[in-house]
Amino acid sequence: MVRDALIFDAVRTPRGRVRREGGTLSDVPSYELLAGLLTELSRRGLPAELVDDVIVGVSTPVGEQGADLARVAISAADWPDSVSGGVVSRMCCSGLDAIASGAAQVLSGGGELVVAGGAESMSRTPMFADNPAFALDEDLADATGFVTIGVAADFMAARFGISRAELDDWAVRSHALSLTASVPASVVAVERDGETLLGRDEGARPGLSAAALAELPALCGSDPTWERALSRFAFEGLESAPAGRHTVATAPQLADAASAVLLGTAAGGHAAGLKPRGRIVSWAHAAVRSPGLWAGEHAARKALARAELGVGDIAVAELNESFAVTPVLLGRQLGIAPDLVNAHGGALALGHPLGASGGILLATAIERLGAVGGGYGLLVIPAALGLATAVVVEAFG
């Protein structure tokens, strides 16, 4: 019997910008952000008792994001005690990993309806709040190739000949497209005590220019991990740190958000009275020598091959703006037309809430594909330690 991992719905919160003085969503824990989405899925007609599992991607699973965030959110949403839940963590790829894991359950017969997505409150649980050993132990850092992620991004830009001007131009584009896009139908406002805390993504700034961005200082010019980066890639011929390519404007904004995708079989959707909007076609994980940040191409090509598709079949590409170099290089390597990439802006303008980003990219892609009558979309996110994940989706017309 042929099974598809069908997509019945995809919802997300707005991305709330992290601010030193306290962002709009800084008082809302990540389990509450996710619980609001589970409640919304019920409101849209999902019988929660039919859900077999909830899989949540979390990049920093510690503190109030630690242990089993999925199960906490299930309880907070007042879903039945019978609904199981768990967490996966693959750093920035965590959300796509959760979606791939949910699809695998559906395809293997492990579940008829599965919710997969992610959640991250970077205001409340900052990066490295879990004190990862690879960042703290010098010997382990040398062994794993750990460097500050901005160093990896600068190294990547230098290795592939991408100039600072190109990166600045992409940031201007991201903000401009984000400002002109309407609020997606997938966005569920974050509410508390009957009051709307946030109803749309934050972060996009009007009036940005390449000339203004050119005046910004380098983000990682004097970072101490440059020495490790150069030693691990001595064969690349770079004798000094190629710093200065990225700035705060070409790095992703920190954000708080959650996302949830409802996956299942045709039988599971029929039992719940749901109509499929698309399907997960394929996925792939890849890695390169850390601190390389260019595994995205390998993951994308593997996912496309598994889907038996070519780049020319892709109508929408959501390439996470982990840094500006990511979409610029990946679009160039794959030969994707620029107008198909992040057509509504991306993380440079609106934020990269780590574990939640995979579900956000999927929700965006499904909506964009739906607007053009269906077709295939490619989602790619790179991560630290040389990782990357890609997912191919299809939206039904």
PDB file of C-alpha atoms in Angstrom, residues 114-319:
ATOM      1  CA  VAL A 114       1.608  13.657  13.471  1.00  0.00           C
ATOM      2  CA  VAL A 115       2.300  17.277  14.382  1.00  0.00           C
ATOM      3  CA  ALA A 116       5.893  18.359  13.688  1.00  0.00           C
ATOM      4  CA  GLY A 117       7.530  21.744  14.028  1.00  0.00           C
ATOM      5  CA  GLY A 118       9.665  23.649  16.453  1.00  0.00           C
ATOM      6  CA  ALA A 119       9.885  26.296  19.124  1.00  0.00           C
ATOM      7  CA  GLU A 120      12.567  28.633  20.406  1.00  0.00           C
ATOM      8  CA  SER A 121      12.534  31.574  22.774  1.00  0.00           C
ATOM      9  CA  MET A 122      15.913  33.146  22.209  1.00  0.00           C
ATOM     10  CA  SER A 123      14.953  35.893  24.638  1.00  0.00           C
ATOM     11  CA  ARG A 124      14.509  33.434  27.477  1.00  0.00           C
ATOM     12  CA  THR A 125      16.916  30.664  26.439  1.00  0.00           C
ATOM     13  CA  PRO A 126      19.802  32.256  24.543  1.00  0.00           C
ATOM     14  CA  MET A 127      22.203  30.343  22.325  1.00  0.00           C
ATOM     15  CA  PHE A 128      24.829  28.485  24.389  1.00  0.00           C
ATOM     16  CA  ALA A 129      22.614  28.570  27.487  1.00  0.00           C
ATOM     17  CA  ASP A 130      23.197  24.806  27.496  1.00  0.00           C
ATOM     18  CA  ASN A 131      26.984  25.338  27.810  1.00  0.00           C
ATOM     19  CA  PRO A 132      27.863  22.886  25.014  1.00  0.00           C
ATOM     20  CA  ALA A 133      31.140  21.085  25.616  1.00  0.00           C
ATOM     21  CA  PHE A 134      32.364  21.654  22.062  1.00  0.00           C
ATOM     22  CA  ALA A 135      32.333  25.416  22.678  1.00  0.00           C
ATOM     23  CA  LEU A 136      33.878  25.346  26.150  1.00  0.00           C
ATOM     24  CA  ASP A 137      36.537  22.636  26.008  1.00  0.00           C
ATOM     25  CA  GLU A 138      39.485  23.731  23.836  1.00  0.00           C
ATOM     26  CA  ASP A 139      40.533  20.187  22.936  1.00  0.00           C
ATOM     27  CA  LEU A 140      36.991  19.271  21.929  1.00  0.00           C
ATOM     28  CA  ALA A 141      36.608  22.545  20.040  1.00  0.00           C
ATOM     29  CA  ASP A 142      39.764  21.710  18.075  1.00  0.00           C
ATOM     30  CA  ALA A 143      38.473  18.215  17.361  1.00  0.00           C
ATOM     31  CA  THR A 144      35.027  19.354  16.190  1.00  0.00           C
ATOM     32  CA  GLY A 145      36.166  22.534  14.438  1.00  0.00           C
ATOM     33  CA  PHE A 146      33.937  24.777  16.514  1.00  0.00           C
ATOM     34  CA  VAL A 147      34.130  28.465  15.593  1.00  0.00           C
ATOM     35  CA  THR A 148      31.789  31.400  16.062  1.00  0.00           C
ATOM     36  CA  ILE A 149      29.139  31.007  13.372  1.00  0.00           C
ATOM     37  CA  GLY A 150      29.920  34.452  11.941  1.00  0.00           C
ATOM     38  CA  VAL A 151      33.500  33.316  11.379  1.00  0.00           C
ATOM     39  CA  ALA A 152      32.213  30.316   9.428  1.00  0.00           C
ATOM     40  CA  ALA A 153      30.001  32.625   7.342  1.00  0.00           C
ATOM     41  CA  ASP A 154      32.874  34.993   6.542  1.00  0.00           C
ATOM     42  CA  PHE A 155      35.126  32.069   5.673  1.00  0.00           C
ATOM     43  CA  MET A 156      32.431  30.680   3.381  1.00  0.00           C
ATOM     44  CA  ALA A 157      32.054  34.019   1.578  1.00  0.00           C
ATOM     45  CA  ALA A 158      35.815  34.289   1.091  1.00  0.00           C
ATOM     46  CA  ARG A 159      36.194  30.690  -0.094  1.00  0.00           C
ATOM     47  CA  PHE A 160      33.553  31.116  -2.797  1.00  0.00           C
ATOM     48  CA  GLY A 161      34.404  34.694  -3.790  1.00  0.00           C
ATOM     49  CA  ILE A 162      31.292  36.455  -2.534  1.00  0.00           C
ATOM     50  CA  SER A 163      31.924  40.113  -1.786  1.00  0.00           C
ATOM     51  CA  ARG A 164      30.614  42.202   1.055  1.00  0.00           C
ATOM     52  CA  ALA A 165      28.701  44.315  -1.473  1.00  0.00           C
ATOM     53  CA  GLU A 166      26.771  41.236  -2.656  1.00  0.00           C
ATOM     54  CA  LEU A 167      25.926  40.345   0.925  1.00  0.00           C
ATOM     55  CA  ASP A 168      24.775  43.876   1.729  1.00  0.00           C
ATOM     56  CA  ASP A 169      22.602  43.913  -1.392  1.00  0.00           C
ATOM     57  CA  TRP A 170      20.907  40.690  -0.274  1.00  0.00           C
ATOM     58  CA  ALA A 171      20.128  42.200   3.126  1.00  0.00           C
ATOM     59  CA  VAL A 172      18.542  45.252   1.493  1.00  0.00           C
ATOM     60  CA  ARG A 173      16.475  42.898  -0.674  1.00  0.00           C
ATOM     61  CA  SER A 174      15.361  40.829   2.328  1.00  0.00           C
ATOM     62  CA  HIS A 175      14.063  43.857   4.215  1.00  0.00           C
ATOM     63  CA  ALA A 176      12.379  45.361   1.146  1.00  0.00           C
ATOM     64  CA  LEU A 177      10.543  42.132   0.259  1.00  0.00           C
ATOM     65  CA  SER A 178       9.509  41.566   3.869  1.00  0.00           C
ATOM     66  CA  LEU A 179       7.996  45.038   4.075  1.00  0.00           C
ATOM     67  CA  THR A 180       5.861  44.578   0.956  1.00  0.00           C
ATOM     68  CA  ALA A 181       4.597  41.087   1.853  1.00  0.00           C
ATOM     69  CA  SER A 182       1.185  40.733   3.429  1.00  0.00           C
ATOM     70  CA  VAL A 183       0.700  38.848   6.695  1.00  0.00           C
ATOM     71  CA  PRO A 184       0.676  35.137   5.748  1.00  0.00           C
ATOM     72  CA  ALA A 185      -2.467  33.131   6.439  1.00  0.00           C
ATOM     73  CA  SER A 186      -0.330  30.689   8.422  1.00  0.00           C
ATOM     74  CA  VAL A 187       0.456  33.303  11.080  1.00  0.00           C
ATOM     75  CA  VAL A 188      -1.424  32.833  14.341  1.00  0.00           C
ATOM     76  CA  ALA A 189      -1.331  35.878  16.608  1.00  0.00           C
ATOM     77  CA  VAL A 190       0.168  35.393  20.056  1.00  0.00           C
ATOM     78  CA  GLU A 191      -2.481  36.268  22.610  1.00  0.00           C
ATOM     79  CA  ARG A 192      -2.613  36.347  26.377  1.00  0.00           C
ATOM     80  CA  ASP A 193      -5.642  37.130  28.557  1.00  0.00           C
ATOM     81  CA  GLY A 194      -7.600  38.229  25.502  1.00  0.00           C
ATOM     82  CA  GLU A 195      -4.921  40.706  24.414  1.00  0.00           C
ATOM     83  CA  THR A 196      -2.925  40.349  21.201  1.00  0.00           C
ATOM     84  CA  LEU A 197       0.771  40.589  22.000  1.00  0.00           C
ATOM     85  CA  LEU A 198       1.974  40.203  18.411  1.00  0.00           C
ATOM     86  CA  GLY A 199       0.097  39.702  15.165  1.00  0.00           C
ATOM     87  CA  ARG A 200       2.826  39.889  12.536  1.00  0.00           C
ATOM     88  CA  ASP A 201       6.552  39.404  12.108  1.00  0.00           C
ATOM     89  CA  GLU A 202       8.821  42.067  13.516  1.00  0.00           C
ATOM     90  CA  GLY A 203      12.217  43.261  12.383  1.00  0.00           C
ATOM     91  CA  ALA A 204      11.922  44.545   8.812  1.00  0.00           C
ATOM     92  CA  ARG A 205      13.252  48.073   8.482  1.00  0.00           C
ATOM     93  CA  PRO A 206      12.193  50.575   5.828  1.00  0.00           C
ATOM     94  CA  GLY A 207      14.659  52.711   3.963  1.00  0.00           C
ATOM     95  CA  LEU A 208      17.720  50.484   4.195  1.00  0.00           C
ATOM     96  CA  SER A 209      20.351  51.144   1.543  1.00  0.00           C
ATOM     97  CA  ALA A 210      23.522  49.393   0.493  1.00  0.00           C
ATOM     98  CA  ALA A 211      25.409  52.629   1.101  1.00  0.00           C
ATOM     99  CA  ALA A 212      24.269  52.730   4.726  1.00  0.00           C
ATOM    100  CA  LEU A 213      25.128  49.072   5.281  1.00  0.00           C
ATOM    101  CA  ALA A 214      28.600  49.603   3.843  1.00  0.00           C
ATOM    102  CA  GLU A 215      29.377  51.847   6.831  1.00  0.00           C
ATOM    103  CA  LEU A 216      28.715  49.116   9.406  1.00  0.00           C
ATOM    104  CA  PRO A 217      31.682  47.508  11.186  1.00  0.00           C
ATOM    105  CA  ALA A 218      32.600  43.863  10.693  1.00  0.00           C
ATOM    106  CA  LEU A 219      30.803  41.423  12.966  1.00  0.00           C
ATOM    107  CA  CYS A 220      33.630  38.969  13.625  1.00  0.00           C
ATOM    108  CA  GLY A 221      36.777  40.823  12.603  1.00  0.00           C
ATOM    109  CA  SER A 222      38.744  40.074  15.759  1.00  0.00           C
ATOM    110  CA  ASP A 223      37.098  36.825  16.801  1.00  0.00           C
ATOM    111  CA  PRO A 224      39.585  34.486  18.525  1.00  0.00           C
ATOM    112  CA  THR A 225      38.279  31.406  16.700  1.00  0.00           C
ATOM    113  CA  TRP A 226      39.709  32.616  13.380  1.00  0.00           C
ATOM    114  CA  GLU A 227      42.944  30.808  14.180  1.00  0.00           C
ATOM    115  CA  ARG A 228      41.097  27.488  14.389  1.00  0.00           C
ATOM    116  CA  ALA A 229      39.221  28.130  11.169  1.00  0.00           C
ATOM    117  CA  LEU A 230      42.401  28.873   9.251  1.00  0.00           C
ATOM    118  CA  SER A 231      44.247  25.884  10.682  1.00  0.00           C
ATOM    119  CA  ARG A 232      41.486  23.467   9.681  1.00  0.00           C
ATOM    120  CA  PHE A 233      41.282  24.878   6.154  1.00  0.00           C
ATOM    121  CA  ALA A 234      44.932  25.564   5.470  1.00  0.00           C
ATOM    122  CA  PHE A 235      44.558  23.818   2.116  1.00  0.00           C
ATOM    123  CA  GLU A 236      42.228  26.592   0.954  1.00  0.00           C
ATOM    124  CA  GLY A 237      45.176  28.956   0.637  1.00  0.00           C
ATOM    125  CA  LEU A 238      43.845  31.640   2.962  1.00  0.00           C
ATOM    126  CA  GLU A 239      46.759  32.935   5.020  1.00  0.00           C
ATOM    127  CA  SER A 240      44.898  35.544   7.042  1.00  0.00           C
ATOM    128  CA  ALA A 241      41.399  35.928   8.395  1.00  0.00           C
ATOM    129  CA  PRO A 242      39.021  37.011   5.592  1.00  0.00           C
ATOM    130  CA  ALA A 243      36.965  38.918   8.151  1.00  0.00           C
ATOM    131  CA  GLY A 244      34.647  41.804   7.480  1.00  0.00           C
ATOM    132  CA  ARG A 245      32.305  40.226   4.941  1.00  0.00           C
ATOM    133  CA  HIS A 246      29.346  40.070   7.347  1.00  0.00           C
ATOM    134  CA  THR A 247      27.909  42.684   9.716  1.00  0.00           C
ATOM    135  CA  VAL A 248      24.909  42.794  12.025  1.00  0.00           C
ATOM    136  CA  ALA A 249      22.819  43.600   8.945  1.00  0.00           C
ATOM    137  CA  THR A 250      23.869  40.481   7.060  1.00  0.00           C
ATOM    138  CA  ALA A 251      23.525  38.183  10.072  1.00  0.00           C
ATOM    139  CA  PRO A 252      20.093  36.778  10.981  1.00  0.00           C
ATOM    140  CA  GLN A 253      18.157  38.622  13.626  1.00  0.00           C
ATOM    141  CA  LEU A 254      17.495  36.754  16.862  1.00  0.00           C
ATOM    142  CA  ALA A 255      13.819  35.942  17.325  1.00  0.00           C
ATOM    143  CA  ASP A 256      11.200  34.135  19.395  1.00  0.00           C
ATOM    144  CA  ALA A 257       8.652  31.925  17.613  1.00  0.00           C
ATOM    145  CA  ALA A 258       7.049  28.517  17.192  1.00  0.00           C
ATOM    146  CA  SER A 259       5.763  26.505  14.235  1.00  0.00           C
ATOM    147  CA  ALA A 260       3.574  23.421  13.770  1.00  0.00           C
ATOM    148  CA  VAL A 261       2.886  21.304  10.683  1.00  0.00           C
ATOM    149  CA  LEU A 262       0.111  18.697  10.630  1.00  0.00           C
ATOM    150  CA  LEU A 263       1.221  15.612   8.690  1.00  0.00           C
ATOM    151  CA  GLY A 264      -0.587  12.368   8.082  1.00  0.00           C
ATOM    152  CA  THR A 265      -1.890   9.661   5.807  1.00  0.00           C
ATOM    153  CA  ALA A 266      -4.907   9.901   3.546  1.00  0.00           C
ATOM    154  CA  ALA A 267      -6.784   7.635   5.952  1.00  0.00           C
ATOM    155  CA  GLY A 268      -5.779   9.750   8.945  1.00  0.00           C
ATOM    156  CA  GLY A 269      -6.911  12.932   7.216  1.00  0.00           C
ATOM    157  CA  HIS A 270     -10.201  11.337   6.175  1.00  0.00           C
ATOM    158  CA  ALA A 271     -10.906  10.232   9.740  1.00  0.00           C
ATOM    159  CA  ALA A 272     -10.303  13.790  10.932  1.00  0.00           C
ATOM    160  CA  GLY A 273     -12.286  15.372   8.106  1.00  0.00           C
ATOM    161  CA  LEU A 274      -9.232  17.163   6.717  1.00  0.00           C
ATOM    162  CA  LYS A 275      -8.207  17.965   3.148  1.00  0.00           C
ATOM    163  CA  PRO A 276      -4.507  17.722   2.234  1.00  0.00           C
ATOM    164  CA  ARG A 277      -2.712  20.820   0.994  1.00  0.00           C
ATOM    165  CA  GLY A 278       0.444  19.036  -0.122  1.00  0.00           C
ATOM    166  CA  ARG A 279       2.996  16.427   0.866  1.00  0.00           C
ATOM    167  CA  ILE A 280       6.545  15.899   2.040  1.00  0.00           C
ATOM    168  CA  VAL A 281       8.302  14.465  -1.006  1.00  0.00           C
ATOM    169  CA  SER A 282      11.809  13.869   0.342  1.00  0.00           C
ATOM    170  CA  TRP A 283      14.477  15.085   2.725  1.00  0.00           C
ATOM    171  CA  ALA A 284      18.209  14.742   3.277  1.00  0.00           C
ATOM    172  CA  HIS A 285      20.835  15.553   5.878  1.00  0.00           C
ATOM    173  CA  ALA A 286      24.428  16.397   4.937  1.00  0.00           C
ATOM    174  CA  ALA A 287      27.634  17.578   6.525  1.00  0.00           C
ATOM    175  CA  VAL A 288      31.046  18.977   5.605  1.00  0.00           C
ATOM    176  CA  ARG A 289      34.237  19.478   7.566  1.00  0.00           C
ATOM    177  CA  SER A 290      33.519  21.998  10.311  1.00  0.00           C
ATOM    178  CA  PRO A 291      33.706  24.992  10.398  1.00  0.00           C
ATOM    179  CA  GLY A 292      32.526  24.796   6.799  1.00  0.00           C
ATOM    180  CA  LEU A 293      29.008  26.158   6.299  1.00  0.00           C
ATOM    181  CA  TRP A 294      28.394  24.901   2.783  1.00  0.00           C
ATOM    182  CA  ALA A 295      26.699  21.532   3.293  1.00  0.00           C
ATOM    183  CA  GLY A 296      23.426  23.030   2.071  1.00  0.00           C
ATOM    184  CA  GLU A 297      24.253  22.249  -1.551  1.00  0.00           C
ATOM    185  CA  HIS A 298      24.900  18.585  -0.736  1.00  0.00           C
ATOM    186  CA  ALA A 299      21.687  18.266   1.272  1.00  0.00           C
ATOM    187  CA  ALA A 300      19.658  19.967  -1.459  1.00  0.00           C
ATOM    188  CA  ARG A 301      21.045  17.799  -4.251  1.00  0.00           C
ATOM    189  CA  LYS A 302      20.473  14.612  -2.217  1.00  0.00           C
ATOM    190  CA  ALA A 303      16.881  15.609  -1.433  1.00  0.00           C
ATOM    191  CA  LEU A 304      16.177  16.485  -5.074  1.00  0.00           C
ATOM    192  CA  ALA A 305      17.681  13.201  -6.264  1.00  0.00           C
ATOM    193  CA  ARG A 306      15.559  11.242  -3.795  1.00  0.00           C
ATOM    194  CA  ALA A 307      12.500  13.089  -5.105  1.00  0.00           C
ATOM    195  CA  GLU A 308      13.598  12.338  -8.681  1.00  0.00           C
ATOM    196  CA  LEU A 309      13.428  16.051  -9.438  1.00  0.00           C
ATOM    197  CA  GLY A 310      15.770  18.590 -10.963  1.00  0.00           C
ATOM    198  CA  VAL A 311      16.359  22.199  -9.994  1.00  0.00           C
ATOM    199  CA  GLY A 312      14.181  23.212 -12.930  1.00  0.00           C
ATOM    200  CA  ASP A 313      11.207  21.544 -11.248  1.00  0.00           C
ATOM    201  CA  ILE A 314      11.421  23.860  -8.237  1.00  0.00           C
ATOM    202  CA  ALA A 315       8.901  26.709  -8.227  1.00  0.00           C
ATOM    203  CA  VAL A 316       9.709  28.066  -4.755  1.00  0.00           C
ATOM    204  CA  ALA A 317      12.962  28.007  -2.789  1.00  0.00           C
ATOM    205  CA  GLU A 318      13.100  28.937   0.879  1.00  0.00           C
ATOM    206  CA  LEU A 319      16.820  29.054   1.688  1.00  0.00           C
TER     207      LEU A 319
END
